[in-house]
Amino acid sequence: MALQSLCRTGPRARGPAARPPRRDAPLIPRFRDSVRRLLPLAWPVWIGQLAVMLFSTVDTLMLGRVGPVDLAALAVGSAAYITIFVGLMGVVLAVGPMVGRQFGARDLPAAGRHLVQAQWLALLACVPGCAVLLWPEPFVWLARLDPALADKVAAYTRPLAIALPFALLTTAFRGFANAVSRPKAVMALQLGGLALKVPLNALLVFGWGPLPAMGVAGCAWATTLVMALQAACAQALLRRDPFYRPFSVPHLWDTRPDWKALAAQLRLGLPMGGSILVEVTGFTFMAFFIARLGATAVAGHQIAVNLVAMMFMMALALGTAGQTLVAQHIGAGQWGHARAVGRHALLLCAALAAVLGGLVAGARAPVVALYTDNAEAAAAALPLLVWIWFFHLGDAVQTVSASVLRAHHVATLPMVIYVLALWGVGIGGGYWLAFGPPGLGAVGFWSAATAGLLTAATLLVALQVWVERQEAPPPVTSAG
């Protein structure tokens, strides 16, 4: 009951984002009106995703005390897992824009059926992902690891093959809950998972009594146990919380895959997953290539990438909130509202990112000191954070713009933009700067990644404006 109370944002809640948009809403919202609707949806996503990000932070902090070899194994192993999980996650999260439109149109049973098919999609998609995690040799080869480090990477990825199905099932629930303006339900699961992750991590990483210290493998087993519990709790919420009864969500085992519905989700989900995969591999591949420079270089990169990933959670939260409201307004036929809310989400995120990036860039030395007391790892991380201000601004803007475009069911062209900007400019340019004549090492990758993010942000914003002009009729009235 306490969990249901924390998650309650349904018909009894007072916030304007708690129910489908009114079909008779006459006025295009002003910026401050959009902010009042975006923030109640964004802050639970931000806190929840920050809790998820702290999984990696907890791993990094604890292994920083174990040694640079385990920390380097975490950098490569987590890059491998994130590459697989995030690509599949993007496909499953196509449930969000589709359910958001159905919620806006007040077709709740259709939204419930979409959730079940998203769960089937999660189970089917995890099969190849689990195989790669069990045999991570391609990632080991890409990073050119020595045998000792390669064994530690495998010890980290193999338990995560068990975690992957549970993580994707929870992802389907996450996309559904956010789309129906229920982000606190997801936040509660993520905070509960973090509360369990910390003691489990400490127990398994460092050992206790007869339990031996497992090092980097302990991080993976702790994550696996947490993911299984989160998936079970998500299913319990669907059955016990009265908010979900109107959706008539059937039990997964009482259904079969609906290939037509799965095909519809894949038409949106594959380019969504491709976009997110390109976006994430633009950074995870940095870890593989920087690993060639040695354990100290990749340890410094792990600290820097963990920090910018935590900052990214703010943009992800506002992007999710913007996508939710835009999809709901499109489902309700309110095209002017959808256009206004999408642009207001973009403006709000850009302003917040500029402030946050400036603060962290100015305080980068004491921030790095929180991660490690190893002088060599800190010295490797500090030059990378010189780029953090512009890096974060580009990252935030492209995230929100891409999220709004997904609400419009536009995902293929953004994927092309990501390939050109993040792989072409970011990875290609970074490889040349790091290993070519400039010989800049890890700094070369970070400077090129910054340029790639700013390029992607500029092109995606231009595409968003064009799509909104094509789809949305001009507003006939304004609230000033």
PDB file of C-alpha atoms in Angstrom, residues 45 48-49 52 55 81-99 111 114-126 160 163-180 182-183 185-187 189-190 223 226-235 237-238 244 252 265 269 272-273 276 316 320 323-324 406:
ATOM      1  CA  VAL A  45      12.073  10.478 -14.146  1.00  0.00           C
ATOM      2  CA  GLY A  48      14.636   7.495 -10.946  1.00  0.00           C
ATOM      3  CA  GLN A  49      17.212   7.647 -13.736  1.00  0.00           C
ATOM      4  CA  VAL A  52      19.866   3.924 -12.124  1.00  0.00           C
ATOM      5  CA  PHE A  55      24.297   1.812  -9.964  1.00  0.00           C
ATOM      6  CA  TYR A  81      26.473  -4.406 -21.453  1.00  0.00           C
ATOM      7  CA  ILE A  82      25.247  -0.871 -22.057  1.00  0.00           C
ATOM      8  CA  THR A  83      25.763  -1.258 -25.804  1.00  0.00           C
ATOM      9  CA  ILE A  84      23.547  -4.359 -25.842  1.00  0.00           C
ATOM     10  CA  PHE A  85      20.973  -3.253 -23.293  1.00  0.00           C
ATOM     11  CA  VAL A  86      20.448   0.263 -24.589  1.00  0.00           C
ATOM     12  CA  GLY A  87      20.046  -0.851 -28.193  1.00  0.00           C
ATOM     13  CA  LEU A  88      17.374  -3.364 -27.180  1.00  0.00           C
ATOM     14  CA  MET A  89      15.879  -0.902 -24.695  1.00  0.00           C
ATOM     15  CA  GLY A  90      15.276   1.592 -27.488  1.00  0.00           C
ATOM     16  CA  VAL A  91      13.275  -0.997 -29.431  1.00  0.00           C
ATOM     17  CA  VAL A  92      11.141  -1.874 -26.394  1.00  0.00           C
ATOM     18  CA  LEU A  93      10.582   1.788 -25.491  1.00  0.00           C
ATOM     19  CA  ALA A  94       8.614   2.291 -28.696  1.00  0.00           C
ATOM     20  CA  VAL A  95       5.701   1.355 -26.436  1.00  0.00           C
ATOM     21  CA  GLY A  96       5.930   4.873 -24.968  1.00  0.00           C
ATOM     22  CA  PRO A  97       4.978   7.075 -27.952  1.00  0.00           C
ATOM     23  CA  MET A  98       2.326   4.560 -29.051  1.00  0.00           C
ATOM     24  CA  VAL A  99       0.699   4.242 -25.623  1.00  0.00           C
ATOM     25  CA  ALA A 111      -2.743   0.864 -24.358  1.00  0.00           C
ATOM     26  CA  HIS A 114       0.413  -2.625 -26.334  1.00  0.00           C
ATOM     27  CA  LEU A 115       2.152  -3.133 -22.991  1.00  0.00           C
ATOM     28  CA  VAL A 116       1.764  -6.919 -23.201  1.00  0.00           C
ATOM     29  CA  GLN A 117       3.164  -6.991 -26.732  1.00  0.00           C
ATOM     30  CA  ALA A 118       6.074  -4.819 -25.584  1.00  0.00           C
ATOM     31  CA  GLN A 119       6.794  -7.460 -22.934  1.00  0.00           C
ATOM     32  CA  TRP A 120       6.815 -10.164 -25.594  1.00  0.00           C
ATOM     33  CA  LEU A 121       9.136  -8.012 -27.665  1.00  0.00           C
ATOM     34  CA  ALA A 122      11.438  -7.663 -24.649  1.00  0.00           C
ATOM     35  CA  LEU A 123      11.670 -11.431 -24.168  1.00  0.00           C
ATOM     36  CA  LEU A 124      12.283 -12.124 -27.851  1.00  0.00           C
ATOM     37  CA  ALA A 125      14.867  -9.367 -28.188  1.00  0.00           C
ATOM     38  CA  CYS A 126      16.951 -10.493 -25.215  1.00  0.00           C
ATOM     39  CA  LEU A 160      24.399  -9.816 -16.700  1.00  0.00           C
ATOM     40  CA  ALA A 163      19.846  -9.768 -15.695  1.00  0.00           C
ATOM     41  CA  LEU A 164      19.029  -8.721 -19.280  1.00  0.00           C
ATOM     42  CA  PRO A 165      15.518 -10.298 -19.607  1.00  0.00           C
ATOM     43  CA  PHE A 166      14.433  -8.815 -16.281  1.00  0.00           C
ATOM     44  CA  ALA A 167      15.848  -5.411 -17.224  1.00  0.00           C
ATOM     45  CA  LEU A 168      13.973  -5.359 -20.551  1.00  0.00           C
ATOM     46  CA  LEU A 169      10.673  -6.412 -18.954  1.00  0.00           C
ATOM     47  CA  THR A 170      11.052  -3.544 -16.506  1.00  0.00           C
ATOM     48  CA  THR A 171      11.857  -1.265 -19.443  1.00  0.00           C
ATOM     49  CA  ALA A 172       8.506  -2.136 -21.051  1.00  0.00           C
ATOM     50  CA  PHE A 173       6.738  -1.180 -17.818  1.00  0.00           C
ATOM     51  CA  ARG A 174       8.797   2.007 -17.616  1.00  0.00           C
ATOM     52  CA  GLY A 175       7.794   3.114 -21.123  1.00  0.00           C
ATOM     53  CA  PHE A 176       4.145   2.352 -20.418  1.00  0.00           C
ATOM     54  CA  ALA A 177       4.039   4.041 -17.011  1.00  0.00           C
ATOM     55  CA  ASN A 178       5.736   7.221 -18.221  1.00  0.00           C
ATOM     56  CA  ALA A 179       3.413   7.399 -21.241  1.00  0.00           C
ATOM     57  CA  VAL A 180       0.308   7.371 -19.008  1.00  0.00           C
ATOM     58  CA  ARG A 182       2.692   7.631 -14.005  1.00  0.00           C
ATOM     59  CA  PRO A 183       6.435   8.307 -13.572  1.00  0.00           C
ATOM     60  CA  ALA A 185       5.740   4.224 -10.159  1.00  0.00           C
ATOM     61  CA  VAL A 186       8.975   3.821 -12.100  1.00  0.00           C
ATOM     62  CA  MET A 187      10.849   6.086  -9.704  1.00  0.00           C
ATOM     63  CA  LEU A 189      11.127   0.812  -8.387  1.00  0.00           C
ATOM     64  CA  GLN A 190      14.406   2.483  -9.285  1.00  0.00           C
ATOM     65  CA  THR A 223      22.829  -5.902 -10.415  1.00  0.00           C
ATOM     66  CA  VAL A 226      18.187  -6.220  -8.208  1.00  0.00           C
ATOM     67  CA  MET A 227      16.891  -6.469 -11.791  1.00  0.00           C
ATOM     68  CA  ALA A 228      14.980  -9.673 -11.011  1.00  0.00           C
ATOM     69  CA  LEU A 229      13.299  -8.079  -8.005  1.00  0.00           C
ATOM     70  CA  GLN A 230      12.395  -4.920  -9.952  1.00  0.00           C
ATOM     71  CA  ALA A 231      10.689  -6.939 -12.695  1.00  0.00           C
ATOM     72  CA  ALA A 232       8.653  -8.857 -10.104  1.00  0.00           C
ATOM     73  CA  CYS A 233       7.582  -5.623  -8.383  1.00  0.00           C
ATOM     74  CA  ALA A 234       6.544  -4.059 -11.708  1.00  0.00           C
ATOM     75  CA  GLN A 235       4.227  -7.002 -12.400  1.00  0.00           C
ATOM     76  CA  LEU A 237       2.018  -3.060  -9.412  1.00  0.00           C
ATOM     77  CA  LEU A 238       0.145  -3.811 -12.632  1.00  0.00           C
ATOM     78  CA  TYR A 244      -4.103   0.215 -13.994  1.00  0.00           C
ATOM     79  CA  LEU A 252       1.731 -12.306 -20.146  1.00  0.00           C
ATOM     80  CA  GLN A 265       6.122  -1.570 -32.662  1.00  0.00           C
ATOM     81  CA  GLY A 269      11.186   0.711 -32.320  1.00  0.00           C
ATOM     82  CA  MET A 272      14.448   4.299 -32.111  1.00  0.00           C
ATOM     83  CA  GLY A 273      16.712   1.510 -30.927  1.00  0.00           C
ATOM     84  CA  ILE A 276      19.881   5.141 -29.095  1.00  0.00           C
ATOM     85  CA  LEU A 316      16.595  12.493 -20.334  1.00  0.00           C
ATOM     86  CA  THR A 320      10.715  11.882 -21.511  1.00  0.00           C
ATOM     87  CA  GLN A 323       7.640  13.122 -25.362  1.00  0.00           C
ATOM     88  CA  THR A 324       4.802  12.084 -23.035  1.00  0.00           C
ATOM     89  CA  ARG A 406       9.656  10.172 -31.455  1.00  0.00           C
TER      90      ARG A 406
END
